[in-house]
Amino acid sequence: MDPDTMRGDGGDIYWRRRMSLLVAVLVVVAVVAWACSSGSGPERSSSAQTSPSASVSATPSVDPLLAGLRTLAMGTASPTPSTPTPKATPTQRPRRPGEPCPEQDLVLSLQGGKEQIYPGDSRPSFMVTLVNTGTVMCTADVGPRAMEIRITSGADRIWSTADCVSGEGTEVRQLQRGVPYVRSLEWDRRRSSSDCRATPSVALPGTYVATVRMGRMRSTKGVFHLR
């Protein structure tokens, strides 16, 4: 079309139509854009408000002054006292056969002389037993000094196997588990003392008590009477 022909009223009408069409297209585009934005806008804002990832990923601003005070407090705070670690209890070494018997593994007893009456020249008799209750064989000194049989009357020490012992006075025996060592004794009714050169006197009639002593162990008492 010749440009000169659009310069009159016909040209004005042509340009008005072109502008009207352009405005209509822009209006349609604006309406569509508004509809899309109005439909999805609230959902986005709602998802942004309710999404846990958004709240978790948000990093709050840190005040340098508070961070410094926190670091200083952690460095100067007194440490929490730690609970002391209990010491391990040392395990007991297994006993070897032939070692000395510990007292807690021994049972010492005395039989005879209990509430018995010995008239005239009859002599009181006793039987001593020593039993090893340990797990292995052990040794014990059953000599007259280590395993003392003593007879008393009240506070008076009348007689003892530890008095006037000849030689070393030791007698080491092997004690098997549960097998008793047995010793029999007969008292001649005479007193004894550390003075072995003196002639022992005869014990008077009365009540007497016989016991066996071995270290810290004591047997039961055997009470008897002389007439």
XYZ file of N, CA and C in Angstrom, residues 139-222:
252
model
N 49.717 -78.122 103.967
C 50.532 -78.621 105.090
C 50.255 -77.790 106.337
N 50.401 -78.449 107.492
C 50.178 -77.781 108.776
C 51.109 -78.381 109.812
N 51.571 -77.519 110.726
C 52.405 -77.958 111.840
C 51.500 -78.406 112.973
N 51.523 -79.696 113.274
C 50.678 -80.251 114.339
C 51.518 -80.638 115.546
N 52.700 -80.035 115.663
C 53.561 -80.314 116.812
C 52.944 -79.814 118.109
N 53.522 -80.185 119.266
C 52.932 -79.864 120.574
C 52.888 -78.367 120.878
N 53.739 -77.570 120.205
C 53.689 -76.122 120.429
C 52.676 -75.457 119.502
N 52.702 -75.822 118.211
C 51.795 -75.196 117.245
C 50.348 -75.590 117.502
N 50.119 -76.864 117.827
C 48.770 -77.331 118.155
C 48.780 -77.725 119.631
N 48.503 -76.752 120.459
C 48.641 -76.924 121.909
C 47.340 -77.419 122.533
N 47.478 -78.475 123.331
C 46.354 -78.957 124.135
C 46.591 -78.470 125.561
N 45.620 -77.716 126.062
C 45.796 -77.075 127.361
C 44.651 -77.457 128.286
N 45.011 -77.688 129.579
C 44.021 -77.999 130.615
C 44.098 -76.912 131.673
N 42.953 -76.354 131.998
C 42.876 -75.278 132.990
C 41.809 -75.613 134.028
N 41.903 -74.876 135.158
C 40.878 -74.948 136.193
C 40.630 -73.514 136.656
N 39.564 -72.920 136.169
C 39.354 -71.493 136.416
C 40.421 -70.699 135.655
N 41.124 -69.822 136.402
C 42.215 -69.044 135.802
C 43.559 -69.741 135.934
N 43.590 -70.893 136.536
C 44.849 -71.621 136.786
C 45.187 -72.504 135.576
N 46.355 -72.276 135.027
C 46.842 -73.100 133.911
C 47.477 -74.350 134.519
N 46.833 -75.505 134.310
C 47.241 -76.730 134.979
C 48.285 -77.489 134.165
N 48.011 -77.657 132.869
C 48.899 -78.514 132.064
C 48.808 -78.088 130.600
N 49.946 -78.293 129.854
C 49.991 -77.938 128.435
C 51.001 -78.809 127.718
N 50.693 -79.166 126.474
C 51.642 -79.928 125.662
C 52.836 -79.071 125.241
N 52.734 -77.749 125.369
C 53.841 -76.866 124.991
C 54.920 -76.790 126.049
N 54.679 -77.347 127.237
C 55.668 -77.317 128.313
C 56.649 -78.480 128.168
N 57.937 -78.163 128.376
C 59.004 -79.162 128.418
C 59.015 -80.043 127.166
N 59.015 -79.397 126.016
C 59.069 -80.115 124.746
C 60.530 -80.375 124.395
N 60.825 -81.597 124.070
C 62.182 -81.943 123.662
C 62.315 -81.814 122.150
N 63.510 -81.401 121.713
C 63.751 -81.251 120.281
C 63.124 -79.966 119.750
N 62.908 -79.928 118.432
C 62.348 -78.737 117.797
C 60.868 -78.558 118.108
N 60.179 -79.644 118.329
C 58.760 -79.559 118.674
C 57.853 -79.290 117.473
N 58.385 -79.419 116.257
C 57.563 -79.214 115.064
C 57.241 -80.565 114.421
N 56.067 -80.648 113.813
C 55.636 -81.862 113.121
C 54.715 -81.441 111.969
N 55.282 -81.290 110.784
C 54.526 -80.832 109.622
C 53.881 -82.032 108.953
N 52.577 -81.917 108.747
C 51.816 -82.991 108.115
C 51.096 -82.475 106.869
N 50.942 -83.386 105.903
C 50.152 -83.067 104.720
C 48.694 -83.403 105.003
N 47.836 -82.452 104.743
C 46.406 -82.641 104.987
C 45.668 -82.671 103.655
N 45.176 -83.858 103.311
C 44.352 -83.972 102.109
C 42.956 -83.420 102.392
N 42.319 -82.963 101.361
C 40.984 -82.388 101.519
C 40.019 -83.413 102.121
N 39.404 -83.057 103.259
C 38.395 -83.887 103.885
C 38.915 -85.056 104.677
N 40.235 -85.295 104.683
C 40.804 -86.424 105.444
C 41.337 -85.881 106.767
N 40.740 -86.234 107.910
C 41.155 -85.634 109.179
C 42.492 -86.170 109.689
N 43.225 -85.251 110.285
C 44.395 -85.662 111.070
C 43.897 -85.883 112.493
N 44.269 -87.032 113.113
C 43.752 -87.407 114.428
C 44.913 -87.610 115.387
N 44.769 -87.037 116.567
C 45.763 -87.249 117.629
C 45.019 -87.613 118.912
N 45.482 -88.707 119.557
C 44.909 -89.133 120.836
C 45.826 -88.702 121.971
N 45.217 -88.350 123.095
C 45.988 -87.850 124.245
C 45.409 -88.426 125.538
N 46.301 -88.812 126.448
C 45.899 -89.254 127.785
C 46.674 -88.440 128.816
N 45.950 -87.790 129.706
C 46.590 -86.929 130.719
C 46.863 -87.743 131.981
N 48.080 -87.583 132.492
C 48.496 -88.355 133.660
C 48.091 -87.716 134.978
N 47.245 -86.670 134.948
C 46.707 -85.984 136.118
C 47.773 -85.212 136.885
N 48.873 -84.870 136.231
C 49.916 -84.072 136.871
C 49.992 -82.695 136.222
N 50.451 -81.741 137.003
C 50.621 -80.390 136.518
C 51.900 -80.305 135.690
N 51.998 -79.246 134.880
C 53.215 -78.989 134.101
C 53.541 -77.499 134.212
N 54.823 -77.173 133.916
C 55.256 -75.777 133.969
C 56.460 -75.628 133.047
N 56.920 -74.381 132.925
C 58.101 -74.125 132.104
C 59.377 -74.617 132.766
N 59.313 -74.893 134.087
C 60.470 -75.420 134.801
C 60.445 -76.945 134.680
N 61.219 -77.445 133.743
C 61.174 -78.873 133.455
C 61.976 -79.700 134.462
N 62.784 -79.038 135.299
C 63.578 -79.790 136.279
C 62.794 -80.086 137.540
N 61.716 -79.343 137.762
C 60.924 -79.546 138.975
C 60.057 -80.787 138.820
N 59.810 -81.453 139.915
C 58.952 -82.637 139.910
C 57.501 -82.175 139.854
N 56.746 -82.592 138.831
C 55.369 -82.117 138.717
C 54.490 -82.677 139.826
N 53.613 -81.821 140.322
C 52.702 -82.232 141.398
C 51.422 -82.805 140.787
N 50.713 -83.585 141.620
C 49.468 -84.206 141.161
C 48.344 -83.184 141.247
N 47.492 -83.184 140.228
C 46.355 -82.269 140.210
C 45.336 -82.682 141.259
N 44.728 -81.716 141.909
C 43.758 -81.972 142.961
C 42.392 -82.294 142.363
N 41.539 -82.934 143.133
C 40.183 -83.174 142.660
C 39.476 -81.850 142.376
N 38.642 -81.861 141.347
C 37.938 -80.637 140.983
C 37.463 -80.690 139.533
N 37.021 -79.549 139.035
C 36.510 -79.422 137.663
C 37.582 -78.809 136.783
N 37.753 -79.412 135.607
C 38.801 -78.966 134.674
C 38.194 -78.786 133.275
N 38.929 -77.984 132.489
C 38.494 -77.688 131.119
C 39.659 -77.944 130.176
N 39.418 -78.712 129.128
C 40.434 -78.997 128.114
C 40.045 -78.284 126.808
N 41.045 -77.646 126.168
C 40.850 -76.975 124.882
C 42.074 -77.213 124.005
N 41.894 -77.048 122.706
C 42.990 -77.126 121.748
C 43.146 -75.754 121.109
N 44.384 -75.261 121.060
C 44.697 -73.957 120.467
C 45.661 -74.157 119.303
N 45.365 -73.471 118.217
C 46.228 -73.542 117.034
C 46.161 -72.190 116.329
N 47.177 -71.382 116.558
C 47.143 -70.023 116.023
C 46.010 -69.251 116.664
N 45.106 -68.726 115.847
C 43.934 -68.015 116.371
C 42.732 -68.926 116.523
N 42.881 -70.187 116.182
C 41.767 -71.122 116.285
C 41.666 -71.701 117.688
N 40.424 -71.957 118.110
C 40.143 -72.583 119.390
C 39.082 -73.649 119.175
N 39.287 -74.797 119.828
C 38.284 -75.861 119.749
C 37.197 -75.610 120.789
N 36.167 -76.430 120.728
C 35.156 -76.371 121.778
C 35.765 -76.871 123.093
N 35.161 -76.490 124.190
C 35.685 -76.846 125.523
C 35.199 -78.234 125.937
N 36.129 -78.995 126.530
C 35.777 -80.286 127.114
C 35.884 -80.195 128.623
